[in-house]
CSV table of C-alpha atoms (C1' of nucleotides) in Angstrom, one decimal:
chain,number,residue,atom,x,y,z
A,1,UNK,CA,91.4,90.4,106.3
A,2,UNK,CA,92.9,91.4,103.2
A,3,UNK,CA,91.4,93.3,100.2
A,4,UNK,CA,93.1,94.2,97.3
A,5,UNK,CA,92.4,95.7,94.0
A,6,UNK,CA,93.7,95.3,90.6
A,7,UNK,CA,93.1,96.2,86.8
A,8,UNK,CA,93.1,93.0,85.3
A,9,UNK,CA,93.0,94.2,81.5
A,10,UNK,CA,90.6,90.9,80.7
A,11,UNK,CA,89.9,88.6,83.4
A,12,UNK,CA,90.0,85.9,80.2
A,13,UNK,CA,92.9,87.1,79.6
A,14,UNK,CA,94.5,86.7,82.8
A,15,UNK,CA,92.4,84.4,84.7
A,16,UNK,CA,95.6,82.1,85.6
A,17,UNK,CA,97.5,84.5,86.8
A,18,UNK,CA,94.7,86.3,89.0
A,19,UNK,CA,93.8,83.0,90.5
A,20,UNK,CA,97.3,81.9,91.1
A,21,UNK,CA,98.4,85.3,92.7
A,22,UNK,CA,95.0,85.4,94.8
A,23,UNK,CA,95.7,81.8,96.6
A,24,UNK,CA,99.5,82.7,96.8
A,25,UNK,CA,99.2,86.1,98.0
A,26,UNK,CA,96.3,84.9,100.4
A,27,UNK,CA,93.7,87.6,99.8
A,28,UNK,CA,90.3,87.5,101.2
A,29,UNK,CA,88.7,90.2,98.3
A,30,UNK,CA,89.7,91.3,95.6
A,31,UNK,CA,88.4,94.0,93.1
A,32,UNK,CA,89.0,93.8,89.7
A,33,UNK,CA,88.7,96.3,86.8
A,34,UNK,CA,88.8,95.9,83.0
A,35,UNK,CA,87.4,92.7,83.0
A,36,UNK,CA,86.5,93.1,79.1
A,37,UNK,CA,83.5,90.9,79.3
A,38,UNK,CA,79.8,89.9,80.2
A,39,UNK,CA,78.7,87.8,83.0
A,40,UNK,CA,78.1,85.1,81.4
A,41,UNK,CA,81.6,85.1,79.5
A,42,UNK,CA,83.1,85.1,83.2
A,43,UNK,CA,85.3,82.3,83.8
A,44,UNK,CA,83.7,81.3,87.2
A,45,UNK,CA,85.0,78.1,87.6
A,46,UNK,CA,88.7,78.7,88.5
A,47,UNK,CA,87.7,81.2,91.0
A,48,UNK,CA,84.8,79.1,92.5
A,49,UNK,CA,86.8,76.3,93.0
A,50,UNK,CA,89.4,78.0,94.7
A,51,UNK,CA,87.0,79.2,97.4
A,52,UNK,CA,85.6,82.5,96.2
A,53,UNK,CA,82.2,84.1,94.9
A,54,UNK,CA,81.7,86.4,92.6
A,55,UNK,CA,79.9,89.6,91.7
A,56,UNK,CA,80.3,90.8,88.0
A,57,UNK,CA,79.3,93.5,86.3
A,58,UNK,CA,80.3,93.9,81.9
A,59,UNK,CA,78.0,94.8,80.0
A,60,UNK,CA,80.3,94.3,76.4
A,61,UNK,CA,84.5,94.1,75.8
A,62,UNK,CA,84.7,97.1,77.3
A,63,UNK,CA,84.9,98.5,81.4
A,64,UNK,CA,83.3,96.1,83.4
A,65,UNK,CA,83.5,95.4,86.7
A,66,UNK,CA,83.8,92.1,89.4
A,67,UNK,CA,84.7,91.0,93.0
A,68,UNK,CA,85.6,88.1,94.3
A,69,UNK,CA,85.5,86.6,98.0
A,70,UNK,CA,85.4,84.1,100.0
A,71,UNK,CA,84.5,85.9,103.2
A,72,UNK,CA,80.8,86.3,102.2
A,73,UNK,CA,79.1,88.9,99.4
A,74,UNK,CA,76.2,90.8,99.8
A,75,UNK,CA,73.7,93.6,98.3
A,76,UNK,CA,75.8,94.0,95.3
A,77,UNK,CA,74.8,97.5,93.4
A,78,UNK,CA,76.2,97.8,89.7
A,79,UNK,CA,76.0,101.4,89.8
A,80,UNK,CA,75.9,104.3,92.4
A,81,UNK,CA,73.8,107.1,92.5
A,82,UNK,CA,73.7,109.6,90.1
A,83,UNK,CA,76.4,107.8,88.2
A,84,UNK,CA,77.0,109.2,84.5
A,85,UNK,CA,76.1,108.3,81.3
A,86,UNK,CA,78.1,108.6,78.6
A,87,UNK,CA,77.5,107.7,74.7
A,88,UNK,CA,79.0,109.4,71.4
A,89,UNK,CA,77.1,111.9,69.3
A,90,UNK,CA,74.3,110.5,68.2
A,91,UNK,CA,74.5,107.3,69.8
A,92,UNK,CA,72.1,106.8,73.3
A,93,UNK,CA,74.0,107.1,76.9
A,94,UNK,CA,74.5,104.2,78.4
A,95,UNK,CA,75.6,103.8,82.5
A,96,UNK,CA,78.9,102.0,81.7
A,97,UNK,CA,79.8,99.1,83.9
A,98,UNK,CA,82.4,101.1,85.6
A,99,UNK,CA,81.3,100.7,89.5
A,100,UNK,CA,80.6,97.4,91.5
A,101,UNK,CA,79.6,97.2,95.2
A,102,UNK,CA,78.9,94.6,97.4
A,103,UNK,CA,79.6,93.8,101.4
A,104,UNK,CA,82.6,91.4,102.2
A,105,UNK,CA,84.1,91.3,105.8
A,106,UNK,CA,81.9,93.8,106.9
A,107,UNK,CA,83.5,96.1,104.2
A,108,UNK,CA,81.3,97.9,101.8
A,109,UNK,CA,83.2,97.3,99.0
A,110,UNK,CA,83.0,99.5,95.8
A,111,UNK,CA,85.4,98.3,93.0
A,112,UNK,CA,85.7,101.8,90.4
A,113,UNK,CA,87.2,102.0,86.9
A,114,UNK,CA,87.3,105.7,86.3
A,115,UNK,CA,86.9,107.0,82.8
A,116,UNK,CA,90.5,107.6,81.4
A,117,UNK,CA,89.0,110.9,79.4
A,118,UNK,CA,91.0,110.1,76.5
A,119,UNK,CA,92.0,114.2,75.6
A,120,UNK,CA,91.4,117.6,77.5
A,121,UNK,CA,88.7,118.1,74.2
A,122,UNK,CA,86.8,115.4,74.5
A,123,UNK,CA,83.7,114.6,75.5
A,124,UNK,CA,85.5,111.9,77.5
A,125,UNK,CA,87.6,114.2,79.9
A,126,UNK,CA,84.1,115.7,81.4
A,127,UNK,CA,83.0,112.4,81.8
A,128,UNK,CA,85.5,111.5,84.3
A,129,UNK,CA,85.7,114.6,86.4
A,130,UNK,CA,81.1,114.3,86.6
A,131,UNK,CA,82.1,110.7,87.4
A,132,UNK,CA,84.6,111.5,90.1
A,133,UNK,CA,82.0,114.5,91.0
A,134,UNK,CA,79.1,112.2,91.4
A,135,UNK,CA,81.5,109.5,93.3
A,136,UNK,CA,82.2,111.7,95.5
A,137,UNK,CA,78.9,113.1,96.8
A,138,UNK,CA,77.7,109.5,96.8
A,139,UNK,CA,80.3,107.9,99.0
A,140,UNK,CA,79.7,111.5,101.4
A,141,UNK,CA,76.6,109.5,101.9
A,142,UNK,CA,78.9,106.0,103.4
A,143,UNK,CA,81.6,107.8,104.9
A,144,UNK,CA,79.9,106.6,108.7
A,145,UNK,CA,80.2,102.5,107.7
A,146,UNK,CA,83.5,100.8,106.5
A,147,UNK,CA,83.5,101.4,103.3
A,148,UNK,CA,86.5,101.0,100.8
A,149,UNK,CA,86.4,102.9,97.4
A,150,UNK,CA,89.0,100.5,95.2
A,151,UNK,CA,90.2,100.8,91.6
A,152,UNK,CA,91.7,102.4,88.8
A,153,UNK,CA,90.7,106.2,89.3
A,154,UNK,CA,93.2,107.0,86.1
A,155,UNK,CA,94.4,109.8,87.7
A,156,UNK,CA,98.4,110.9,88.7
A,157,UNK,CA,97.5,112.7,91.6
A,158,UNK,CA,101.5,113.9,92.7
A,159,UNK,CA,103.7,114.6,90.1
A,160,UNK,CA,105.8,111.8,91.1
A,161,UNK,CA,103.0,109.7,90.5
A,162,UNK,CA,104.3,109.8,87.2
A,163,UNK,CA,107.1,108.9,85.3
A,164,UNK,CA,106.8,112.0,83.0
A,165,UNK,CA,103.8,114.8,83.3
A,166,UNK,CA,104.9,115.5,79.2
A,167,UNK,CA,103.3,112.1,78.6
A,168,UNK,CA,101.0,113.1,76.0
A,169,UNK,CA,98.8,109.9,76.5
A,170,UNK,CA,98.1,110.6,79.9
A,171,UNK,CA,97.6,114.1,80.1
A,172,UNK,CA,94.1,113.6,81.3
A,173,UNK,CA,95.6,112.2,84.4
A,174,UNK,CA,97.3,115.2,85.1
A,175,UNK,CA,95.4,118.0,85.0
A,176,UNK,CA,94.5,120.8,88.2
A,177,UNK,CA,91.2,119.3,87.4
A,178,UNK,CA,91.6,115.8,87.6
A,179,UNK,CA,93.8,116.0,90.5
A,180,UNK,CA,91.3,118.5,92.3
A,181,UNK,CA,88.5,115.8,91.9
A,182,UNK,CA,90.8,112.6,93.3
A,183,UNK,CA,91.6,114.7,96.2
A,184,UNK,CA,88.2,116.2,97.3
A,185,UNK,CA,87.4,112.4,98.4
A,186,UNK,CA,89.1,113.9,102.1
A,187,UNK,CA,86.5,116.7,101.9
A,188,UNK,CA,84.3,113.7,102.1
A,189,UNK,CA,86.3,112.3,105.0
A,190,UNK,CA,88.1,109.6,103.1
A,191,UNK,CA,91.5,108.8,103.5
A,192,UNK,CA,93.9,107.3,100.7
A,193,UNK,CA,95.6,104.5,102.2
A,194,UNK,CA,98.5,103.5,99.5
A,195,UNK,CA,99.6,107.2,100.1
A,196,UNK,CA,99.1,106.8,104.1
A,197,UNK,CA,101.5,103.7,103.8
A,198,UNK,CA,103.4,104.1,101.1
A,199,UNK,CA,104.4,107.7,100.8
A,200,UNK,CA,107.3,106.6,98.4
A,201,UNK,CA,107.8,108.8,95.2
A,202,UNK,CA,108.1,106.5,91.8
A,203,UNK,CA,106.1,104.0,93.3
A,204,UNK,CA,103.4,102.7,90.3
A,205,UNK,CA,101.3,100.8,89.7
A,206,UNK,CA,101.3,100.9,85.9
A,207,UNK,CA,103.3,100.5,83.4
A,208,UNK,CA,102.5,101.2,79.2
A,209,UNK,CA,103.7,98.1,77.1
A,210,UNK,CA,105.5,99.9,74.9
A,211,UNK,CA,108.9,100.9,75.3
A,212,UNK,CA,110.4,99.0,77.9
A,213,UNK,CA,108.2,101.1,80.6
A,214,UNK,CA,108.1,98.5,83.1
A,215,UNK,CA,112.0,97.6,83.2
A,216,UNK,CA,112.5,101.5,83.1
A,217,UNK,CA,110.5,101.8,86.1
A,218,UNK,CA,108.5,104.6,83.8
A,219,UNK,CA,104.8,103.9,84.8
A,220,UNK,CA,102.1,106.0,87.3
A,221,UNK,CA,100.5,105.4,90.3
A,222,UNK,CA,96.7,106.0,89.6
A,223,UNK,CA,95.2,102.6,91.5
A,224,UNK,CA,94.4,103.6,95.1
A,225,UNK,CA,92.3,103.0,98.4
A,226,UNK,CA,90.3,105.8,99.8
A,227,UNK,CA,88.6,104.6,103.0
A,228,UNK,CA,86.1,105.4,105.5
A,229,UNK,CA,87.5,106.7,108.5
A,230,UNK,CA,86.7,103.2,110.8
A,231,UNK,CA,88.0,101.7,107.7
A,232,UNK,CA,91.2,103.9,108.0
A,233,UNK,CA,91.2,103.0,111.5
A,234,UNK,CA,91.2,99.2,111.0
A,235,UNK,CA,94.2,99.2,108.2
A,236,UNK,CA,97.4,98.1,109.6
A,237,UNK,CA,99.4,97.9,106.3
A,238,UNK,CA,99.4,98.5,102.3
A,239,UNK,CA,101.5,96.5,99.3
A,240,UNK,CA,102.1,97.3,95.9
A,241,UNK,CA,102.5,94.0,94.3
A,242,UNK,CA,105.2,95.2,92.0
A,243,UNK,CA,106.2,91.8,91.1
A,244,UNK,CA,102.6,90.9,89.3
A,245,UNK,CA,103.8,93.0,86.3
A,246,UNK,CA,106.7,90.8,85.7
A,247,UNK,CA,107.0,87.9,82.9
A,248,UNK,CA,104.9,87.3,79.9
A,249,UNK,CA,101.1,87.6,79.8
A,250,UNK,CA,101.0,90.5,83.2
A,251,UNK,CA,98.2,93.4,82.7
A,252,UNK,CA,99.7,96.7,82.5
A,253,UNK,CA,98.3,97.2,86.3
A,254,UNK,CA,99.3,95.7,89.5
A,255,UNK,CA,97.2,94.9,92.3
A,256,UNK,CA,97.3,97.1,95.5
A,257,UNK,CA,96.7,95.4,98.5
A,258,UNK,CA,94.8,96.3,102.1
A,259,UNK,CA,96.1,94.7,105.4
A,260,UNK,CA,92.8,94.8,107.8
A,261,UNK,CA,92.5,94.2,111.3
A,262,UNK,CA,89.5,94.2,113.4
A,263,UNK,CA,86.6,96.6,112.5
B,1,DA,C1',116.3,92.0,86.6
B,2,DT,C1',111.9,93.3,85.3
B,3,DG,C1',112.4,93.5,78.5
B,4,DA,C1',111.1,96.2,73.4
B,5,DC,C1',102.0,96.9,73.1
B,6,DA,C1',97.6,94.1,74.3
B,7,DC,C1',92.8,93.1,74.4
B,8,DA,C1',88.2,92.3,72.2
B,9,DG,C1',85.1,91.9,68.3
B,10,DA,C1',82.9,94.7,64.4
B,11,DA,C1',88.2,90.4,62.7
B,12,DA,C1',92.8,89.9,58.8
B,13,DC,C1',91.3,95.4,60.5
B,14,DT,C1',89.4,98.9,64.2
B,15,DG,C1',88.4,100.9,68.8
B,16,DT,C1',90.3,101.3,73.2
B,17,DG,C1',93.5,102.0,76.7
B,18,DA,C1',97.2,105.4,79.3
DNA sequence: ATGACACAGAAACTGTGA
């Protein structure tokens, strides 16, 4: 089986170019982030017909959350336990559509778009280290099934994960903090399987519009796989589909991909 | 060889992303 995950930035958007790379690069699941709509703004069609359900999760433009796959989908949750709320000053909290799971291929599947935390003063930047916090001691709770925790954790773990740790827009993703909460999914006995694969430094899997990032091969690696340990087990093999952020109308992101073999 | 921000809606601008 193969799962893969990728931050679409608007499945509208890019609902060609998912579809198309999802039949040619024969994946069985994939979990998307960023897909900058509500349900019913989904477009179902192209996905349906080419042999896939759907779970989707978007509550407004912003976040939102989907999988699709055509190896069966079950007992979808659109949140996790204890997962953060987060709302300006004066405005009520809401549960953003940030987390998505569901059961494909005997995987529990949770697609996750971390907050990005926008600067180390705001209110934002505690956001994502409670979300990764609460993440965390919910998925201790799933370590014993397969169980794959997919998406864009926004969050440079090495500092070759990106291009330059002076990048003042990502300095969020930086941070002892930040990286001290990505990596305390091990304490709950995940393993992170693009690492475990791919141990390559300069390998990302995003790239800023601006300023000729992408052909610079100036980007960050912050979409990754932590899995179970019979899901570890079971992985034979990991991709970065480099290629995807290529050509006119790409998202920033590209998808990372899981090679499964028996469970 | 990949190419000089993009997406959505509150819309001819702002919020958001990273």
């Amino acid at each position: 089986m193969r799962l893969a995950t990728w931050n679409v930035n608007s499945v509208r958007a890019r609902c060609d170019r998912v579809v198309d790379w999802l039949q040619r690069s024969d994946t069985d699941v994939l979990a998307m982030q960023e897909i900058k709509c509500k349900p019913e703004q989904f477009p179902r069609e192209p996905f349906e017909a080419a042999g896939y359900e759907l779970a989707i999760h978007g509550l407004n433009q912003w976040n939102g959350v989907a999988i699709a796959s055509r190896v069966g989908l079950a007992d979808v949750e659109t949140s996790f336990p204890a997962q953060p709320a987060f709302g300006k000053p004066g405005q009520d909290p809401v549960v953003e559509a940030r987390a998505l799971g569901a059961t494909a291929g005997g995987v529990r599947v949770w697609s996750l778009y971390v907050p990005n935390g926008r600067g180390l003063a705001d209110p934002h930047y505690a956001y994502k280290l409670e979300f990764l916090r609460t993440l965390r001691e919910a998925a201790a709770t799933w370590a014993d099934a397969p169980t794959a925790l997919v998406g864009d954790f926004n969050v440079a773990p090495l500092p070759t994960d990106i291009w330059s740790e002076e990048d003042s827009e990502a300095e969020t993703h930086v941070t002892p903090e930040a990286r001290a909460a990505f990596h305390a999914f091990a304490d709950a006995g995940y393993t992170e399987l693009s690492r475990q694969f791919i141990p390559d430094e300069r390998r990302y899997t995003f790239w800023d519009y601006k300023q000729l990032r992408f052909p610079k091969n100036e980007g960050m690696r912050i979409d990754f796989a932590y899995a179970s340990p019979a899901l570890a087990a079971a992985t034979t093999g990991v991709t970065i589909e480099r290629d995807e952020r290529k050509g006119k109308g790409a998202s920033d992101h590209v998808p990372v991909v899981l090679e499964i073999g028996a469970l």
